[in-house]
Tab-separated table of C-alpha atoms in Angstrom:
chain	number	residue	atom	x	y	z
A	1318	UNK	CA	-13.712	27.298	3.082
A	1319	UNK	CA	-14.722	23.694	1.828
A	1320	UNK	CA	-13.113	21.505	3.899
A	1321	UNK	CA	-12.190	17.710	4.419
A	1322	UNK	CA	-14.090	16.789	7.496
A	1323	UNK	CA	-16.059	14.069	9.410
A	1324	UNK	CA	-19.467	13.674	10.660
A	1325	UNK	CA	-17.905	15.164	14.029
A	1326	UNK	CA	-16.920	18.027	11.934
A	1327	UNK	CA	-13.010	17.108	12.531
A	1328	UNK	CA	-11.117	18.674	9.278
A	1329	UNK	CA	-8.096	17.234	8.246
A	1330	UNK	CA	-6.520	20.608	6.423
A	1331	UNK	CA	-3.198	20.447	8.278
A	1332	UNK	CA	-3.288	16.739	9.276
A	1333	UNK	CA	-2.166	15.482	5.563
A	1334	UNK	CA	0.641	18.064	4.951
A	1335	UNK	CA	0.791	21.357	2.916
A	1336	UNK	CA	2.690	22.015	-0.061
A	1337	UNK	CA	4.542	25.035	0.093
A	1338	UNK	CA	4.626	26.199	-3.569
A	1339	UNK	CA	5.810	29.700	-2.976
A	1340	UNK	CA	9.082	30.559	-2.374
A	1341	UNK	CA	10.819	32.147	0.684
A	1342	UNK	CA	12.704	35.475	-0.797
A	1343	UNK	CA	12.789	36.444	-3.838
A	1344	UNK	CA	12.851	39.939	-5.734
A	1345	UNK	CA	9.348	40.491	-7.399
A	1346	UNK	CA	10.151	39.548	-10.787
A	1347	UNK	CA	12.023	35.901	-9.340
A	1348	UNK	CA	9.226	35.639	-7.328
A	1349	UNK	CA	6.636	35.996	-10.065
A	1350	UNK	CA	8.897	33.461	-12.544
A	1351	UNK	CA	9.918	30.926	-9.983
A	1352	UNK	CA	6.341	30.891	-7.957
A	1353	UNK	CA	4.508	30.286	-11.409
A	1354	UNK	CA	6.939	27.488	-12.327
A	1355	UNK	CA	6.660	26.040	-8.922
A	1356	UNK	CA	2.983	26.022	-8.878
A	1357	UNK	CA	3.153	24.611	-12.383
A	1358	UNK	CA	5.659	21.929	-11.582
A	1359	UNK	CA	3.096	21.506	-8.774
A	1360	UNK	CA	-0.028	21.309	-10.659
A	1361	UNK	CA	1.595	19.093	-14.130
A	1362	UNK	CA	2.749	16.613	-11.109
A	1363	UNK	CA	-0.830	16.221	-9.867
A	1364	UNK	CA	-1.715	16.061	-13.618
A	1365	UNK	CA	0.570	13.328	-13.831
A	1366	UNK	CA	-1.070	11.153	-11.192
A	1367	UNK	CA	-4.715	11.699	-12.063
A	1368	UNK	CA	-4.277	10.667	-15.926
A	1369	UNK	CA	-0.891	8.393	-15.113
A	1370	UNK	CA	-2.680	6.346	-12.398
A	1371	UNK	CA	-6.258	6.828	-12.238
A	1372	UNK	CA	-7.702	7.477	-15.470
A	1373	UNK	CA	-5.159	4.088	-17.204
A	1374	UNK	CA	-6.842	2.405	-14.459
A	1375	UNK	CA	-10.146	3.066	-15.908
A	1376	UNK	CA	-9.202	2.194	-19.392
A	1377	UNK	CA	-6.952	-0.357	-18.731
A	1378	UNK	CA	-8.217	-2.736	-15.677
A	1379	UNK	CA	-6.252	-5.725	-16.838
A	1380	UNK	CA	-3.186	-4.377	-15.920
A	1381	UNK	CA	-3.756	-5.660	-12.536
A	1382	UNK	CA	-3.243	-9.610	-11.901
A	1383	UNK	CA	-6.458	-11.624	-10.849
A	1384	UNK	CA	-5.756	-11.592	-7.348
A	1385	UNK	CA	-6.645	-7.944	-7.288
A	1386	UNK	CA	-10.293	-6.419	-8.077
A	1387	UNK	CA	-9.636	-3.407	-9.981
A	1388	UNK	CA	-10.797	0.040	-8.702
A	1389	UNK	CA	-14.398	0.666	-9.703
A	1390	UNK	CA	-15.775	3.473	-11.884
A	1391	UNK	CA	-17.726	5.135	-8.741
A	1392	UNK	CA	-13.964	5.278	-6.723
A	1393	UNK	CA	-12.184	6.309	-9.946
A	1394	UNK	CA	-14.393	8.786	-10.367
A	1395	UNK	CA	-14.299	9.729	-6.566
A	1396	UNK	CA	-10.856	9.746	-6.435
A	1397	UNK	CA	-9.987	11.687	-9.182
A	1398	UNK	CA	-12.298	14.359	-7.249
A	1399	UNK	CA	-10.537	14.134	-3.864
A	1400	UNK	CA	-7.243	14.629	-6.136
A	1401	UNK	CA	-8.464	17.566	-8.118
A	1402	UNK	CA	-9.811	19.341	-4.498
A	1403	UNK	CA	-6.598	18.559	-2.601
A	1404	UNK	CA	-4.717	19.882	-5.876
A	1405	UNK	CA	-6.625	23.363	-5.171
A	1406	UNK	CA	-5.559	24.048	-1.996
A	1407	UNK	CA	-2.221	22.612	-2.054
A	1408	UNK	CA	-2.043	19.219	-0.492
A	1409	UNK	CA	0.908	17.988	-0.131
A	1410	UNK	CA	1.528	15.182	-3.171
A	1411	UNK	CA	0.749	11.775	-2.232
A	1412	UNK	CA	4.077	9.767	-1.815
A	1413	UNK	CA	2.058	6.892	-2.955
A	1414	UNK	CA	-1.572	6.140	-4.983
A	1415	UNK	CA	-2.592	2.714	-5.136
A	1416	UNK	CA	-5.375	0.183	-5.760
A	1417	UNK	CA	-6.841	-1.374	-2.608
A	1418	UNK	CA	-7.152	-4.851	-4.091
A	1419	UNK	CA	-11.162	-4.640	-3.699
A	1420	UNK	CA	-12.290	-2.112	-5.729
A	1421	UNK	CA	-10.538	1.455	-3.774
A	1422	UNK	CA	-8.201	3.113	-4.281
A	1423	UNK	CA	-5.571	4.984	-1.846
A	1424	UNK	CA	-3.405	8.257	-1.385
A	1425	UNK	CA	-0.703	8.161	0.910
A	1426	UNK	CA	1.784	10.141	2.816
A	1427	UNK	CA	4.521	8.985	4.598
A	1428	UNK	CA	6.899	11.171	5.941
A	1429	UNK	CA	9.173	9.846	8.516
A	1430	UNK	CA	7.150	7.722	11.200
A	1431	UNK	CA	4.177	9.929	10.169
A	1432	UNK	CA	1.541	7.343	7.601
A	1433	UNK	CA	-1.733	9.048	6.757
A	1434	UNK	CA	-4.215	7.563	4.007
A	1435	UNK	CA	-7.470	8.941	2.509
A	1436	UNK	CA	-9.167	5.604	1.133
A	1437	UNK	CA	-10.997	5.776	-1.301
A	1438	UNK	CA	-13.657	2.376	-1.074
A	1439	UNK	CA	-15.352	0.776	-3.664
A	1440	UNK	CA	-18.569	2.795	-3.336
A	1441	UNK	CA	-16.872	5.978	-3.304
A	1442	UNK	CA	-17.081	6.199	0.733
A	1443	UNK	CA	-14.175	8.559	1.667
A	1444	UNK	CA	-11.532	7.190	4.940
A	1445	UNK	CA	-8.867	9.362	6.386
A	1446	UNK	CA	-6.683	6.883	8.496
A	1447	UNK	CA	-3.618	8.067	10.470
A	1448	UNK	CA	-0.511	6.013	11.759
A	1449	UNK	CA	2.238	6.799	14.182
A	1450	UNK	CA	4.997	4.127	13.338
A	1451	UNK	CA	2.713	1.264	12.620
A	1452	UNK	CA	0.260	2.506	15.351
A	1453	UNK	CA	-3.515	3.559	14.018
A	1454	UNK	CA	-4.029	6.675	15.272
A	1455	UNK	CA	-7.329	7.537	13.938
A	1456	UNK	CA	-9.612	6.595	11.587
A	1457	UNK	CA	-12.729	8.758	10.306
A	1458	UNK	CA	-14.940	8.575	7.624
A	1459	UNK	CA	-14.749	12.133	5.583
A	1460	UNK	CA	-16.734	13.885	3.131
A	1461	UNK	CA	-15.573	16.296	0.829
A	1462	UNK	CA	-17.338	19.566	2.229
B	1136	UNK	CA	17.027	-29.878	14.317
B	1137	UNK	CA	13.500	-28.764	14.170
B	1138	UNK	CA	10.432	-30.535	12.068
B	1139	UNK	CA	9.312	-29.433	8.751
B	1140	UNK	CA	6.337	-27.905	10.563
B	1141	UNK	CA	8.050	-26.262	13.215
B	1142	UNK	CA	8.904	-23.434	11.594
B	1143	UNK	CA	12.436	-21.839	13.048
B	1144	UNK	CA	13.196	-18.226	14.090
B	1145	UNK	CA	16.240	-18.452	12.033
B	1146	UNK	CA	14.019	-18.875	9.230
B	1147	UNK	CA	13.153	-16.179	6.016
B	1148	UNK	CA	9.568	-16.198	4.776
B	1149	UNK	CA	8.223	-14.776	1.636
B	1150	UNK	CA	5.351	-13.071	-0.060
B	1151	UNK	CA	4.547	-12.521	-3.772
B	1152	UNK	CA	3.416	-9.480	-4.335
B	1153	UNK	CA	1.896	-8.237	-8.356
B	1154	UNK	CA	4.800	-5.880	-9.632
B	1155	UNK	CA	1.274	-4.044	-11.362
B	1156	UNK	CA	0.144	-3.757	-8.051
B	1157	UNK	CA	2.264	-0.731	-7.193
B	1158	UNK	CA	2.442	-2.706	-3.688
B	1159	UNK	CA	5.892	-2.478	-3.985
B	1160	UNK	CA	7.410	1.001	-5.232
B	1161	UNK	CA	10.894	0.236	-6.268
B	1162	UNK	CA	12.055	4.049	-6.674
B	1163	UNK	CA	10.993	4.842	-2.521
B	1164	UNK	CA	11.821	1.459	-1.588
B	1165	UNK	CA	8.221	1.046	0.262
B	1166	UNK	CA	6.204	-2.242	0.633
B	1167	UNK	CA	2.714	-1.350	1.039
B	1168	UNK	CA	0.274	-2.507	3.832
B	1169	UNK	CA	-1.988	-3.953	1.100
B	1170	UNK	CA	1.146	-6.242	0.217
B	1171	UNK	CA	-0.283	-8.117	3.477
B	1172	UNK	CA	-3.793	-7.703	2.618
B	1173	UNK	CA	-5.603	-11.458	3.405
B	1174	UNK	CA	-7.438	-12.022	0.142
B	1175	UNK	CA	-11.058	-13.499	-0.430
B	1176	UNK	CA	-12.246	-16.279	1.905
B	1177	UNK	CA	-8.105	-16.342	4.007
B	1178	UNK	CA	-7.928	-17.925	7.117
B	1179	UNK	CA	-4.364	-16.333	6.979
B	1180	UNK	CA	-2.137	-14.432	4.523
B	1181	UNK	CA	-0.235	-17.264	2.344
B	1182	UNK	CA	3.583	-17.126	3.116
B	1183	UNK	CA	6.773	-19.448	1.886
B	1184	UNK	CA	9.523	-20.632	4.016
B	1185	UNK	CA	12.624	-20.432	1.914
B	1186	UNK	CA	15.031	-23.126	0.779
B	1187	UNK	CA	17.593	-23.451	3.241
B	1188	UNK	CA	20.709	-26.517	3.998
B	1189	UNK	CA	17.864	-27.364	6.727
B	1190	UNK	CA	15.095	-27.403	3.790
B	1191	UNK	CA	16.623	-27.259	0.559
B	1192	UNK	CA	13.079	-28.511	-0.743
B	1193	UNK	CA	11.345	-25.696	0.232
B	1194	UNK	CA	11.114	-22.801	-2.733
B	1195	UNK	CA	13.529	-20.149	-3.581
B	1196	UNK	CA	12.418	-16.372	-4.140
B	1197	UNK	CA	12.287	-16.968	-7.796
B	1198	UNK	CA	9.625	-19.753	-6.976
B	1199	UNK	CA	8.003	-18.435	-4.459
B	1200	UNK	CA	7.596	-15.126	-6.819
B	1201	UNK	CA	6.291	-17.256	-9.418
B	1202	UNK	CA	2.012	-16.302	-10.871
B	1203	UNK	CA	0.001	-15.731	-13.672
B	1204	UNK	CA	2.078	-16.370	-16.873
B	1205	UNK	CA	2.983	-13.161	-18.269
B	1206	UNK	CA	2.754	-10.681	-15.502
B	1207	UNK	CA	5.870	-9.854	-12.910
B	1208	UNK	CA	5.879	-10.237	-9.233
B	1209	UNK	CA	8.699	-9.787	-6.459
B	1210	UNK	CA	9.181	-11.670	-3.425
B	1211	UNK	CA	9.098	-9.448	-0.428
B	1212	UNK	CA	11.163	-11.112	2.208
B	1213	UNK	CA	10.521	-11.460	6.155
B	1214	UNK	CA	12.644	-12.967	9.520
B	1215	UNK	CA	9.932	-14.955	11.396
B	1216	UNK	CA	12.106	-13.868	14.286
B	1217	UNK	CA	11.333	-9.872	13.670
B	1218	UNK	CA	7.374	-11.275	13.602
B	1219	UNK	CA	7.513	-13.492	16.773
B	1220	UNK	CA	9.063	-10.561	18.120
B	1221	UNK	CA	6.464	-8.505	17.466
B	1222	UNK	CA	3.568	-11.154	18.782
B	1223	UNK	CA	2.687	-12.020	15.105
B	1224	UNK	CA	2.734	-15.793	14.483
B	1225	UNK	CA	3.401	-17.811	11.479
B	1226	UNK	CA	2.183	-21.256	11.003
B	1227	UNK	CA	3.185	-24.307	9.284
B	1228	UNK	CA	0.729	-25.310	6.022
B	1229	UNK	CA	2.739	-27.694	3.445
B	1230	UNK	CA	0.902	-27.685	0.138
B	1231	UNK	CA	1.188	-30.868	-1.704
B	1232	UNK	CA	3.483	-28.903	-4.203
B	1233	UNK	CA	4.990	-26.273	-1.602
B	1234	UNK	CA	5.836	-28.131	1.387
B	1235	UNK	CA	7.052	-24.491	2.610
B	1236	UNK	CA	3.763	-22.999	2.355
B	1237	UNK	CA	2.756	-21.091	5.713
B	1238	UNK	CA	0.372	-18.818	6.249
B	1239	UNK	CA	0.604	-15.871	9.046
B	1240	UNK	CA	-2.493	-16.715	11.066
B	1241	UNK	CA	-3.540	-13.275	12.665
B	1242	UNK	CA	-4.584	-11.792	9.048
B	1243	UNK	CA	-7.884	-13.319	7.731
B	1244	UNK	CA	-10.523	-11.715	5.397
B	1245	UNK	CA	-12.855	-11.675	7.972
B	1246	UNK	CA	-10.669	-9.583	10.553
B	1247	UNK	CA	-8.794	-7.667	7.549
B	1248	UNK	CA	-10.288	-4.116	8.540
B	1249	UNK	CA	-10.372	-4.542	11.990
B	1250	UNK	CA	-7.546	-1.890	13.771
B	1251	UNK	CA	-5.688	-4.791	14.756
B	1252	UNK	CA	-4.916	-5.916	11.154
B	1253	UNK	CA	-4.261	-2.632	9.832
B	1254	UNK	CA	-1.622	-1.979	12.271
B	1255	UNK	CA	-0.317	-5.812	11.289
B	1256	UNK	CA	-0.509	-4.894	8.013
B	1257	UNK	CA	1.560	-1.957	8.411
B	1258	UNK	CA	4.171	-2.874	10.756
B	1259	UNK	CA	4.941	-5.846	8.151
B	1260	UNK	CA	5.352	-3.396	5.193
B	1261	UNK	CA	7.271	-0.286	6.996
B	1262	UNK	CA	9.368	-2.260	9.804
B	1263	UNK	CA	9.376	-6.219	9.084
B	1264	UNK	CA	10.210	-6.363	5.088
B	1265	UNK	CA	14.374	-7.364	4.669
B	1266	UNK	CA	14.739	-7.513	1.609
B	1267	UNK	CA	12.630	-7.538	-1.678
B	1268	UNK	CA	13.768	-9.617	-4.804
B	1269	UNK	CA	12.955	-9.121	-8.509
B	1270	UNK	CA	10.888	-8.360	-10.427
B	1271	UNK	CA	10.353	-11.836	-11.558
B	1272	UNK	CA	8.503	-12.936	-14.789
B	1273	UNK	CA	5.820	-15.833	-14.799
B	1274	UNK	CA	5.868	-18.216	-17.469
Protein backbone atom coordinates (compact mmCIF):
# COMPACT_ATOMS: atom_id res chain seq x y z
CA UNK A 1 0.00 0.00 0.00
CA UNK A 2 1.11 3.69 -0.85
CA UNK A 3 2.68 4.86 1.95
CA UNK A 4 4.14 8.09 3.66
CA UNK A 5 7.80 7.40 3.81
CA UNK A 6 11.39 8.82 3.62
CA UNK A 7 14.30 8.34 1.47
CA UNK A 8 15.32 5.64 4.24
CA UNK A 9 12.07 4.10 3.49
CA UNK A 10 10.79 4.97 7.24
CA UNK A 11 6.73 5.17 6.89
CA UNK A 12 4.95 7.16 9.15
CA UNK A 13 1.37 5.08 8.94
CA UNK A 14 1.02 4.68 12.71
CA UNK A 15 3.33 7.54 13.81
CA UNK A 16 0.52 10.40 13.07
CA UNK A 17 -2.50 8.59 14.65
CA UNK A 18 -5.44 6.57 13.15
CA UNK A 19 -8.92 7.45 13.10
CA UNK A 20 -11.05 4.84 14.20
CA UNK A 21 -14.27 5.43 12.19
CA UNK A 22 -15.92 2.14 12.86
CA UNK A 23 -17.59 1.37 15.77
CA UNK A 24 -16.93 -1.26 18.51
CA UNK A 25 -20.41 -3.42 18.75
CA UNK A 26 -23.09 -2.93 17.09
CA UNK A 27 -25.97 -5.21 15.55
CA UNK A 28 -25.54 -5.25 11.65
CA UNK A 29 -28.07 -2.84 10.76
CA UNK A 30 -26.50 -0.07 13.72
CA UNK A 31 -23.41 -0.96 12.45
CA UNK A 32 -24.19 -0.28 8.81
CA UNK A 33 -26.17 3.27 9.88
CA UNK A 34 -23.79 4.48 12.50
CA UNK A 35 -20.36 3.32 10.54
CA UNK A 36 -21.67 5.24 7.34
CA UNK A 37 -22.49 8.34 9.41
CA UNK A 38 -19.24 8.11 11.18
CA UNK A 39 -17.22 7.80 8.11
CA UNK A 40 -19.31 10.63 6.71
CA UNK A 41 -18.95 12.87 9.70
CA UNK A 42 -15.34 11.80 9.06
CA UNK A 43 -14.97 12.55 5.51
CA UNK A 44 -17.47 16.20 5.48
CA UNK A 45 -14.85 17.17 8.44
CA UNK A 46 -11.85 16.68 6.14
CA UNK A 47 -14.07 18.41 3.50
CA UNK A 48 -14.32 21.13 5.80
CA UNK A 49 -10.60 21.77 6.16
CA UNK A 50 -9.51 21.37 2.56
CA UNK A 51 -12.16 24.04 1.12
CA UNK A 52 -12.43 25.99 4.79
CA UNK A 53 -8.63 26.47 5.04
CA UNK A 54 -6.79 25.67 2.03
CA UNK A 55 -8.66 26.40 -0.95
CA UNK A 56 -9.90 30.41 0.90
CA UNK A 57 -6.28 30.56 1.19
CA UNK A 58 -5.85 30.34 -2.45
CA UNK A 59 -8.56 32.74 -3.29
CA UNK A 60 -8.22 34.90 -0.61
CA UNK A 61 -4.31 35.57 0.32
CA UNK A 62 -4.98 38.92 1.91
CA UNK A 63 -6.51 37.56 4.71
CA UNK A 64 -3.19 37.16 6.20
CA UNK A 65 -1.36 40.45 7.65
CA UNK A 66 1.97 41.51 5.85
CA UNK A 67 4.16 39.99 8.23
CA UNK A 68 3.17 36.64 6.87
CA UNK A 69 3.91 35.33 3.13
CA UNK A 70 0.91 33.53 2.17
CA UNK A 71 1.05 29.79 1.24
CA UNK A 72 1.99 29.38 -2.41
CA UNK A 73 -0.04 27.73 -5.18
CA UNK A 74 2.63 24.70 -5.51
CA UNK A 75 2.04 23.98 -1.33
CA UNK A 76 -1.71 24.63 -1.68
CA UNK A 77 -1.86 22.43 -4.19
CA UNK A 78 0.49 19.91 -2.33
CA UNK A 79 -1.27 20.12 0.63
CA UNK A 80 -4.56 19.67 -0.39
CA UNK A 81 -3.00 16.24 -1.82
CA UNK A 82 -1.36 15.09 1.44
CA UNK A 83 -5.01 15.92 2.95
CA UNK A 84 -7.02 14.08 0.39
CA UNK A 85 -4.37 10.78 0.80
CA UNK A 86 -4.38 10.90 4.61
CA UNK A 87 -8.34 11.32 4.28
CA UNK A 88 -8.24 7.75 2.42
CA UNK A 89 -6.76 5.82 4.82
CA UNK A 90 -8.00 7.40 7.85
CA UNK A 91 -5.54 9.75 9.40
CA UNK A 92 -6.35 10.93 12.28
CA UNK A 93 -7.76 14.83 11.74
CA UNK A 94 -5.24 17.40 12.17
CA UNK A 95 -5.89 19.28 15.54
CA UNK A 96 -4.45 22.18 13.77
CA UNK A 97 -3.69 23.46 9.81
CA UNK A 98 -1.83 26.50 9.49
CA UNK A 99 0.25 28.81 7.28
CA UNK A 100 4.00 28.68 7.94
CA UNK A 101 4.51 32.42 7.53
CA UNK A 102 6.86 31.73 4.33
CA UNK A 103 4.93 30.28 1.89
CA UNK A 104 3.95 26.37 3.73
CA UNK A 105 1.64 25.31 5.14
CA UNK A 106 1.24 22.77 8.27
CA UNK A 107 -0.93 19.82 9.74
CA UNK A 108 -0.66 19.11 13.21
CA UNK A 109 -1.41 16.71 15.92
CA UNK A 110 -1.09 17.17 19.34
CA UNK A 111 -2.28 14.82 21.64
CA UNK A 112 -1.06 15.05 25.10
CA UNK A 113 2.88 15.59 25.16
CA UNK A 114 2.80 13.83 21.74
CA UNK A 115 3.40 17.06 18.67
CA UNK A 116 3.83 15.65 15.18
CA UNK A 117 3.75 17.99 11.95
CA UNK A 118 3.83 17.16 8.20
CA UNK A 119 5.11 20.61 6.67
CA UNK A 120 4.23 21.38 3.85
CA UNK A 121 7.23 24.10 2.33
CA UNK A 122 6.90 26.53 -0.13
CA UNK A 123 8.03 24.32 -3.03
CA UNK A 124 5.82 21.61 -2.15
CA UNK A 125 8.81 19.60 -0.29
CA UNK A 126 6.96 17.32 2.21
CA UNK A 127 8.52 17.31 6.35
CA UNK A 128 7.25 14.95 8.95
CA UNK A 129 8.66 16.41 12.30
CA UNK A 130 7.98 14.73 15.68
CA UNK A 131 8.11 16.24 19.31
CA UNK A 132 8.09 14.69 22.73
CA UNK A 133 7.10 17.68 25.08
CA UNK A 134 8.98 20.37 23.31
CA UNK A 135 11.79 17.85 22.43
CA UNK A 136 12.40 17.19 18.38
CA UNK A 137 12.31 13.81 18.04
CA UNK A 138 12.74 13.36 14.43
CA UNK A 139 12.62 15.05 11.48
CA UNK A 140 12.46 13.44 7.82
CA UNK A 141 11.75 14.61 4.62
CA UNK A 142 8.67 12.35 3.10
CA UNK A 143 7.21 11.71 -0.13
CA UNK A 144 3.90 10.67 -0.77
CA UNK A 145 4.52 6.98 -2.11
CA UNK B 1 15.44 48.59 41.72
CA UNK B 2 16.76 47.38 38.49
CA UNK B 3 17.59 49.64 35.15
CA UNK B 4 15.30 50.03 32.31
CA UNK B 5 17.59 47.62 30.47
CA UNK B 6 17.95 45.12 32.98
CA UNK B 7 15.12 43.38 32.36
CA UNK B 8 13.64 41.60 35.79
CA UNK B 9 12.50 37.98 36.32
CA UNK B 10 9.45 39.34 37.86
CA UNK B 11 8.76 40.77 34.63
CA UNK B 12 5.74 39.72 31.78
CA UNK B 13 6.76 39.99 28.14
CA UNK B 14 4.58 40.00 25.14
CA UNK B 15 4.17 39.00 21.56
CA UNK B 16 1.64 40.08 18.88
CA UNK B 17 0.58 37.52 17.11
CA UNK B 18 -2.08 38.07 13.55
CA UNK B 19 -5.55 36.77 14.91
CA UNK B 20 -5.69 35.61 10.74
CA UNK B 21 -2.77 33.79 11.44
CA UNK B 22 -4.53 30.88 13.12
CA UNK B 23 -1.23 31.11 15.42
CA UNK B 24 -3.39 31.32 18.12
CA UNK B 25 -6.56 28.89 18.14
CA UNK B 26 -8.88 30.32 20.67
CA UNK B 27 -11.38 27.19 20.76
CA UNK B 28 -8.08 24.55 21.86
CA UNK B 29 -6.44 27.23 23.63
CA UNK B 30 -2.97 26.48 21.63
CA UNK B 31 -0.26 29.09 20.71
CA UNK B 32 1.54 27.83 17.83
CA UNK B 33 5.38 27.43 17.42
CA UNK B 34 5.19 29.74 14.37
CA UNK B 35 3.80 32.43 16.96
CA UNK B 36 7.74 32.55 17.76
CA UNK B 37 8.82 32.27 14.30
CA UNK B 38 11.93 35.13 13.85
CA UNK B 39 10.75 36.92 10.74
CA UNK B 40 12.88 38.20 7.66
CA UNK B 41 16.38 39.55 8.36
CA UNK B 42 15.74 39.01 12.92
CA UNK B 43 18.58 39.07 14.95
CA UNK B 44 15.91 38.00 17.59
CA UNK B 45 12.12 37.57 17.86
CA UNK B 46 10.67 41.22 18.84
CA UNK B 47 9.13 41.07 22.42
CA UNK B 48 7.48 43.95 24.88
CA UNK B 49 8.06 44.28 28.50
CA UNK B 50 4.77 45.29 29.99
CA UNK B 51 3.76 48.40 31.90
CA UNK B 52 4.33 47.80 35.38
CA UNK B 53 4.48 50.46 38.93
CA UNK B 54 8.36 49.78 38.09
CA UNK B 55 7.71 50.89 34.26
CA UNK B 56 4.45 52.31 33.86
CA UNK B 57 5.91 53.72 30.44
CA UNK B 58 6.40 50.63 28.98
CA UNK B 59 3.14 49.34 26.76
CA UNK B 60 0.12 47.54 27.88
CA UNK B 61 -1.26 44.33 25.99
CA UNK B 62 -3.63 46.47 24.11
CA UNK B 63 -0.44 48.37 22.79
CA UNK B 64 1.73 45.95 22.48
CA UNK B 65 -1.15 44.01 20.34
CA UNK B 66 -1.48 46.95 18.29
CA UNK B 67 -0.65 46.40 13.78
CA UNK B 68 -1.87 46.96 10.56
CA UNK B 69 -5.07 49.12 10.77
CA UNK B 70 -7.91 46.95 10.25
CA UNK B 71 -6.78 43.49 11.03
CA UNK B 72 -6.89 41.86 14.83
CA UNK B 73 -4.03 40.57 16.80
CA UNK B 74 -3.69 39.17 20.51
CA UNK B 75 -0.94 39.55 22.80
CA UNK B 76 0.39 36.23 23.88
CA UNK B 77 1.91 36.72 27.26
CA UNK B 78 5.30 35.23 28.80
CA UNK B 79 7.26 35.26 32.58
CA UNK B 80 10.92 35.98 31.62
CA UNK B 81 11.43 33.91 34.73
CA UNK B 82 9.74 30.55 33.06
CA UNK B 83 12.39 31.51 29.95
CA UNK B 84 15.56 32.10 32.08
CA UNK B 85 14.51 29.01 33.56
CA UNK B 86 14.57 27.25 30.67
CA UNK B 87 18.19 28.80 29.39
CA UNK B 88 16.32 31.13 26.91
CA UNK B 89 17.40 34.77 27.30
CA UNK B 90 15.66 37.96 26.68
CA UNK B 91 17.39 41.15 26.02
CA UNK B 92 16.86 44.71 26.53
CA UNK B 93 16.19 46.85 22.97
CA UNK B 94 14.20 50.29 23.76
CA UNK B 95 12.75 51.59 20.52
CA UNK B 96 12.56 55.27 20.38
CA UNK B 97 8.68 54.81 20.67
CA UNK B 98 8.69 51.44 22.81
CA UNK B 99 11.21 51.84 25.38
CA UNK B 100 9.95 48.15 26.38
CA UNK B 101 10.91 46.66 23.23
CA UNK B 102 13.13 43.39 23.76
CA UNK B 103 13.86 40.93 21.63
CA UNK B 104 14.57 37.08 22.74
CA UNK B 105 18.07 36.68 21.32
CA UNK B 106 18.38 32.82 20.65
CA UNK B 107 15.67 33.01 17.66
CA UNK B 108 17.10 34.68 14.48
CA UNK B 109 16.14 34.07 10.78
CA UNK B 110 19.27 32.70 10.14
CA UNK B 111 19.13 29.87 12.93
CA UNK B 112 15.12 29.64 12.62
CA UNK B 113 15.18 25.91 11.25
CA UNK B 114 17.94 24.76 13.02
CA UNK B 115 16.63 21.83 15.84
CA UNK B 116 17.56 24.14 18.42
CA UNK B 117 14.97 26.80 17.42
CA UNK B 118 12.28 24.51 16.71
CA UNK B 119 12.39 23.06 20.06
CA UNK B 120 12.55 27.03 21.33
CA UNK B 121 9.87 27.64 19.33
CA UNK B 122 7.83 25.01 20.75
CA UNK B 123 8.54 25.01 24.31
CA UNK B 124 7.44 28.88 24.14
CA UNK B 125 4.03 28.03 22.54
CA UNK B 126 3.04 24.61 24.52
CA UNK B 127 4.80 25.30 28.08
CA UNK B 128 5.90 29.16 28.42
CA UNK B 129 2.57 31.13 27.09
CA UNK B 130 0.45 32.55 30.55
CA UNK B 131 -1.94 34.06 29.32
CA UNK B 132 -3.21 35.37 25.86
CA UNK B 133 -5.26 38.70 25.58
CA UNK B 134 -7.76 39.83 22.91
CA UNK B 135 -8.37 39.83 20.06
CA UNK B 136 -7.48 43.39 19.64
CA UNK B 137 -8.41 45.66 16.63
CA UNK B 138 -5.78 48.03 14.88
CA UNK B 139 -6.78 51.34 13.98
Amino acid sequence: MPALQSSESKTFSDAWGKESVSPAVLTHEDALVTSSAVVKEYHEAWTRLIDGKLIEWGWNPQVFDDEIEAPTRVALAQAMQLAAWMRERNWQLPTGLIPDGEGGVVFENRQGLYYARLEVLSDGTIYYVAFEGSKLTGRDEVVIG
Amino acid sequence: MCSPEEIGNDEIICRRVSANSGWYDPVRGEVKPEAFKPRVGDEGVSVDRLASDVHPNFRSTKESAAGQAGKEYYAVCLSVASLREHGIEVVSQPLGENPGHAEIVDLTYENRKSDSSLEIMTFLAHEAVLRVEGPFLSN
